[in-house]
XYZ file of C-alpha atoms in Angstrom:
425
model
C 21.508 12.355 -17.607
C 19.359 16.185 -16.653
C 19.220 17.073 -20.902
C 18.668 13.195 -21.069
C 15.565 13.893 -19.444
C 14.698 16.683 -20.680
C 14.517 15.738 -24.086
C 12.966 12.846 -23.392
C 10.318 14.437 -21.132
C 9.694 17.413 -23.476
C 7.469 20.306 -22.068
C 5.787 18.921 -18.916
C 3.408 21.060 -16.927
C 2.622 20.518 -13.335
C -0.720 22.293 -11.565
C 0.287 23.927 -8.640
C -3.310 24.264 -6.589
C -4.356 21.769 -5.032
C -4.122 21.612 -0.902
C -2.337 18.237 0.065
C -3.812 17.392 3.995
C -0.603 16.334 6.195
C -0.803 15.339 10.038
C 1.044 18.992 10.573
C -2.570 19.985 10.807
C -4.050 19.257 13.481
C -7.405 17.397 12.564
C -9.511 15.943 10.680
C -11.297 18.882 9.226
C -12.884 17.287 5.755
C -15.227 15.368 4.006
C -14.600 11.804 3.587
C -12.358 10.954 0.355
C -14.136 10.058 -2.869
C -14.291 6.250 -3.286
C -13.980 7.047 -6.957
C -10.304 7.579 -8.760
C -9.762 11.051 -10.701
C -10.099 11.419 -13.624
C -6.783 11.752 -15.410
C -6.508 14.976 -16.607
C -7.618 16.899 -19.506
C -4.567 19.574 -20.728
C -5.711 19.940 -23.889
C -2.367 19.938 -25.736
C -0.733 19.941 -23.223
C 1.975 17.349 -23.535
C 1.450 16.444 -20.475
C -1.102 16.442 -17.633
C 0.235 16.915 -14.209
C 1.544 14.158 -11.837
C -1.064 13.081 -8.917
C -0.139 11.563 -5.740
C -2.803 10.348 -3.042
C -4.579 9.363 -5.394
C -5.758 6.131 -3.075
C -3.636 5.963 0.374
C -1.586 3.496 -0.217
C -0.452 5.386 -2.725
C 1.571 7.852 0.070
C 2.994 5.364 3.153
C 5.230 6.980 5.364
C 7.628 5.080 7.925
C 8.987 7.273 10.942
C 12.547 6.694 11.802
C 13.763 6.670 15.441
C 16.074 5.569 17.698
C 14.120 4.859 20.990
C 16.009 4.728 23.754
C 14.100 1.862 25.594
C 13.789 0.135 29.593
C 13.014 -2.687 31.704
C 9.395 -3.316 32.449
C 10.163 -2.532 35.872
C 12.004 0.514 35.599
C 9.800 1.835 32.931
C 7.142 5.401 33.204
C 5.981 4.821 29.644
C 4.812 2.714 27.239
C 5.680 3.191 23.635
C 3.545 2.125 20.920
C 3.554 1.628 17.011
C 0.641 3.933 15.607
C -0.938 2.261 11.661
C -3.413 4.547 11.137
C -4.800 5.858 7.524
C -7.601 8.579 7.017
C -7.423 10.351 10.434
C -4.529 13.221 12.321
C -1.273 11.659 14.253
C -3.517 14.714 17.115
C -6.589 12.827 16.164
C -5.384 9.285 16.757
C -4.264 9.869 19.853
C -7.095 11.926 21.139
C -9.255 8.080 20.523
C -6.437 6.425 22.152
C -6.313 8.699 25.568
C -10.133 8.282 25.354
C -9.950 4.722 24.737
C -7.826 4.220 27.737
C -9.653 6.779 30.334
C -6.009 8.697 30.592
C -5.834 12.493 29.423
C -4.459 13.241 26.802
C -1.540 14.784 27.937
C -0.481 11.678 28.592
C -0.050 10.473 25.177
C 2.824 11.934 22.338
C 4.354 11.507 19.596
C 8.063 12.697 17.999
C 6.052 14.255 15.091
C 3.012 14.517 13.071
C 1.296 12.618 10.141
C -0.110 12.811 7.455
C -3.868 12.010 6.812
C -4.312 10.851 3.366
C -2.311 7.931 3.393
C -0.771 4.712 5.429
C 1.481 5.730 7.184
C 3.478 4.459 10.842
C 4.992 6.551 13.358
C 6.121 5.607 16.895
C 4.093 7.162 20.428
C 4.102 6.960 23.959
C 1.294 6.665 27.136
C 2.017 7.221 30.708
C 1.631 4.366 32.405
C 2.383 0.425 31.397
C -0.124 -1.173 29.433
C -1.918 -4.838 29.300
C -2.685 -7.111 26.166
C -6.255 -5.984 27.593
C -5.582 -2.311 27.474
C -4.300 -1.776 23.190
C -7.626 -4.125 22.721
C -9.678 -1.541 24.336
C -7.638 0.959 22.009
C -7.392 -0.733 19.296
C -11.797 -1.647 19.336
C -11.369 2.467 19.163
C -9.026 2.739 16.519
C -12.062 0.580 14.173
C -14.170 2.931 15.219
C -14.509 6.464 12.979
C -15.425 4.105 9.329
C -14.462 3.696 6.221
C -11.005 4.220 5.563
C -10.666 6.108 8.864
C -8.917 4.046 10.820
C -6.129 3.413 13.116
C -4.407 0.906 15.709
C -1.338 0.182 18.038
C 1.264 -2.762 18.822
C 3.161 -2.702 21.851
C 6.926 -1.703 21.042
C 9.022 -1.388 24.545
C 8.513 0.530 27.471
C 10.620 3.433 29.091
C 11.208 5.994 30.911
C 10.230 9.511 29.374
C 7.414 10.545 26.815
C 8.181 10.846 23.391
C 9.186 14.729 22.284
C 9.285 16.828 19.640
C 12.534 17.439 18.122
C 13.540 13.513 18.769
C 12.954 12.029 15.562
C 15.608 10.899 13.214
C 13.218 11.453 10.261
C 10.732 9.672 7.750
C 10.860 7.070 5.170
C 8.617 8.075 1.946
C 7.106 5.826 -0.633
C 5.019 7.541 -3.370
C 3.083 6.273 -6.567
C 3.358 9.508 -8.888
C 0.106 9.312 -11.635
C -1.189 10.858 -14.337
C 2.221 11.248 -15.878
C 1.633 10.451 -19.952
C 4.479 8.822 -22.176
C 7.091 10.534 -22.541
C 7.366 11.767 -18.582
C 7.180 8.041 -18.041
C 10.632 7.105 -20.038
C 12.184 9.859 -19.151
C 11.939 8.557 -15.438
C 12.339 4.863 -16.645
C 15.186 5.566 -18.863
C 17.198 7.818 -16.647
C 19.632 7.305 -13.245
C 17.300 4.229 -10.959
C 18.805 6.532 -8.389
C 18.815 10.769 -8.122
C 20.388 13.032 -5.928
C 18.461 16.056 -4.964
C 18.847 19.164 -3.380
C 15.497 21.572 -2.524
C 14.819 24.061 -0.830
C 13.182 23.145 2.744
C 10.234 25.161 3.011
C 7.297 24.240 5.289
C 4.492 22.926 2.759
C 1.233 24.089 2.450
C -0.437 21.481 4.942
C 1.059 23.149 7.304
C -1.161 26.250 7.177
C -4.798 24.516 6.468
C -6.804 21.383 6.012
C -7.302 20.141 1.918
C -9.910 22.406 0.869
C -10.167 24.629 3.907
C -8.677 27.850 3.830
C -4.169 28.369 4.386
C -4.981 30.534 8.034
C -3.416 28.020 10.734
C -0.628 30.746 10.888
C -3.342 33.651 11.309
C -4.908 31.883 13.479
C -1.367 31.475 15.754
C -0.551 35.115 15.088
C -4.226 36.389 17.050
C -3.164 33.612 19.636
C 0.604 35.615 20.127
C -1.371 39.229 19.689
C -4.118 37.934 22.348
C -6.655 38.060 20.708
C -8.200 34.877 21.260
C -12.168 36.358 19.553
C -10.156 37.085 16.010
C -8.230 32.795 16.768
C -11.768 31.616 17.511
C -13.570 33.267 14.534
C -10.507 31.824 11.939
C -10.625 28.647 13.738
C -14.194 28.570 13.041
C -13.883 29.601 9.037
C -11.167 26.379 8.658
C -12.444 23.156 8.323
C -10.211 21.518 10.666
C -11.768 19.264 13.085
C -11.041 22.566 15.891
C -13.465 24.461 14.012
C -15.344 21.908 13.576
C -15.898 22.042 17.789
C -15.684 25.508 16.917
C -19.107 25.639 15.651
C -21.259 24.006 17.746
C -19.559 25.694 21.183
C -21.514 28.175 23.163
C -18.951 30.072 25.262
C -16.725 33.182 24.961
C -13.942 32.102 22.471
C -11.355 32.263 25.959
C -13.378 28.879 27.301
C -13.435 27.304 23.925
C -9.256 27.313 24.033
C -9.292 26.235 27.150
C -11.226 23.511 26.897
C -8.568 22.080 24.069
C -5.548 20.217 24.580
C -3.362 23.011 25.187
C -0.707 20.818 22.497
C -3.411 22.117 19.801
C -3.087 26.336 20.543
C 0.661 25.298 20.493
C 0.601 24.113 16.876
C -1.365 27.500 15.575
C 1.860 29.611 17.748
C 4.028 27.062 15.126
C 2.683 27.867 11.998
C 2.981 31.496 11.707
C 6.946 30.564 13.251
C 6.370 28.706 9.732
C 5.254 31.123 7.970
C 7.736 33.888 8.777
C 10.747 30.889 8.380
C 9.099 30.576 4.309
C 8.851 34.242 4.063
C 12.742 34.772 4.814
C 13.677 31.618 2.887
C 12.178 32.755 -0.390
C 13.124 36.504 0.148
C 16.716 35.080 0.211
C 17.015 32.689 -2.219
C 14.942 35.067 -4.906
C 17.968 37.309 -3.816
C 20.458 35.073 -4.485
C 19.785 33.847 -7.868
C 16.903 35.516 -8.873
C 15.688 36.028 -12.938
C 14.154 33.713 -14.953
C 16.222 30.345 -13.306
C 13.419 31.405 -9.811
C 10.170 30.370 -10.174
C 7.815 33.012 -8.348
C 3.984 31.049 -7.135
C 1.118 31.763 -5.497
C 0.103 28.192 -3.929
C -3.432 27.598 -1.713
C -2.310 31.734 -0.938
C 0.421 30.353 0.472
C 3.896 32.643 -1.760
C 6.943 30.140 -2.361
C 9.501 30.423 -5.054
C 11.192 27.367 -6.646
C 14.408 27.098 -7.920
C 14.190 25.760 -11.835
C 18.125 24.289 -12.646
C 19.451 22.009 -10.745
C 22.799 24.001 -9.735
C 20.447 27.203 -7.580
C 20.010 25.174 -4.746
C 23.535 23.916 -3.728
C 24.716 27.709 -3.863
C 22.100 28.878 -1.307
C 23.514 25.729 0.977
C 26.893 27.190 0.235
C 25.696 31.111 1.197
C 23.335 29.847 4.220
C 23.529 26.739 4.918
C 20.957 27.519 7.876
C 18.244 30.574 8.855
C 16.888 30.584 13.193
C 13.336 30.041 13.119
C 10.761 30.312 16.170
C 9.534 27.230 17.784
C 7.076 27.143 20.723
C 6.327 23.868 22.796
C 3.781 22.397 25.600
C 6.375 22.062 28.591
C 5.569 21.965 32.321
C 2.331 23.304 31.721
C 3.066 26.253 29.884
C 3.725 27.031 25.840
C 7.569 27.627 25.621
C 9.266 29.994 23.349
C 12.554 29.661 21.679
C 14.648 30.053 18.539
C 16.991 27.069 17.056
C 18.154 26.838 13.262
C 16.544 25.336 10.330
C 18.455 23.816 7.809
C 17.443 26.469 4.064
C 18.418 23.410 1.743
C 17.593 19.209 2.545
C 19.277 16.650 0.690
C 17.487 13.009 -0.453
C 18.300 10.439 -3.341
C 14.996 9.776 -4.631
C 14.540 6.226 -5.802
C 12.166 5.858 -9.471
C 10.834 2.047 -9.636
C 7.462 0.575 -11.063
C 7.423 2.706 -14.279
C 3.951 1.581 -15.971
C 0.934 1.322 -16.916
C -1.353 3.626 -14.384
C -4.498 1.579 -13.955
C -6.551 4.154 -12.396
C -6.530 6.120 -15.891
C -6.587 4.836 -19.149
C -3.811 5.886 -21.417
C -0.956 7.296 -18.591
C 1.031 5.611 -16.880
C 2.927 6.030 -12.559
C 5.944 5.548 -10.806
C 6.723 4.115 -7.583
C 9.696 6.518 -5.959
C 11.248 6.563 -2.767
C 13.282 8.475 -0.600
C 14.291 9.824 3.408
C 14.085 12.716 4.757
C 14.934 13.833 8.105
C 13.153 15.557 10.651
C 10.678 18.396 9.346
C 11.204 17.989 5.918
C 8.236 17.611 3.489
C 7.538 14.966 0.931
C 5.828 16.608 -1.740
C 7.787 19.539 -1.539
C 10.433 17.742 -2.654
C 8.989 16.125 -5.191
C 7.306 18.981 -6.744
C 10.716 21.158 -6.740
C 12.528 17.706 -8.746
C 10.662 17.592 -11.051
C 10.598 21.530 -11.581
C 14.668 20.914 -11.164
C 14.265 18.051 -14.037
C 11.645 19.867 -16.643
C 12.229 23.748 -16.080
C 10.303 26.496 -15.693
C 7.379 26.218 -17.801
C 6.302 22.816 -16.087
C 5.090 25.101 -13.419
C 2.936 28.207 -15.820
C 0.046 26.340 -15.651
C -2.918 26.686 -13.148
C -5.952 24.595 -13.582
C -6.547 22.114 -11.614
C -8.106 18.123 -12.593
C -11.373 17.317 -11.709
C -12.492 14.397 -9.806
C -14.331 11.256 -11.912
C -17.545 12.705 -9.658
C -16.539 16.404 -9.750
C -14.862 17.038 -6.596
C -11.886 19.261 -6.086
C -8.893 17.539 -6.392
C -8.255 18.787 -3.263
C -11.012 16.148 -1.683
C -9.093 13.747 -3.479
C -5.525 13.479 -5.560
C -3.427 16.418 -5.081
C -1.141 17.522 -7.582
C 3.070 16.739 -6.924
C 2.741 21.333 -5.534
C 0.682 21.688 -2.726
C 2.692 19.892 -0.362
C 2.707 17.189 2.364
C 4.102 15.512 5.333
C 5.403 15.425 8.388
C 7.896 16.060 10.700
């Protein structure tokens, strides 16, 4: 079947630039999206444009999967809510919820961080037992961001503990891939409806910065770990994140600023440094195990990656080293706690293809709907990027030019090329 796909699709070029926004960056950190969809990429003589993700928020849907123990209201200390959001990060929604309810930010919690540029649903917890009136007040606040930036909550259940990272089962994704040419659309339409896919479990680019901004969350974290709060503050001011915007107007010292934040935010930056180090480990391992023409080396938004260009390469990595240790940081009992855990080097999923047809937003091009499940910690767009790369070969990663939008905006400010990363804890 792989041969059939290659014959149908010919040479497919993917753009490897363009940042992708995910909830794993702590703040909104960007201007509002343009209402105009990007134009189909102009690739001259190239037979295949780069696939586009997130042309519209509803093109990227994420539903959290979590087995959540509950208790009777009489025995409970926490309320569990279902958070629906579009255009805001999980951190931003939690902050708005806490402010609306008049509770401390640390009284709200989530099991994972969800993408900003999409329609996402997840569970959150709030200390205390909330009433219907509390939820009405919260949802009034959730409508206040305006435009397509909105969130709302609904009651789910009650229980005896706050949510925490590490308990999430995973996420289900339903994505629309746009801008395909006829050969690629035919390959997807006439190929199998369900694809088994192994991919390297990289932290994707949104882990390291917001769209259009420098990818430097790991550098901020590294400075914090070194005790240099002033250097971390200077980097943060240039980051384009929500915290960066606050830092730009802060009139006190760097030390005072970091103490003003929800303590989970500085912990996020420390985790980003650990994520960068883990990526380097698995990248070196893949290069050592395979190397040669079957590994494509790329620098995307300043973050280096190495990807397999054939389907049999990644299972070989899995057989050799199924896990690598990584360092993680958590805010626990009033302090930042460092620990070590194992992270899978490779993830497996099944990608279902449906709805292949004309792309109504890009005349002459085609779109396809794909859906799949990833365990906690997996990034959806690195899965999709590697899937295309393995199907269509190394040449799919060679193109450098980015797709302009209709209003001339950078594609990082709207639709995103498949190679840029996205999601999600």
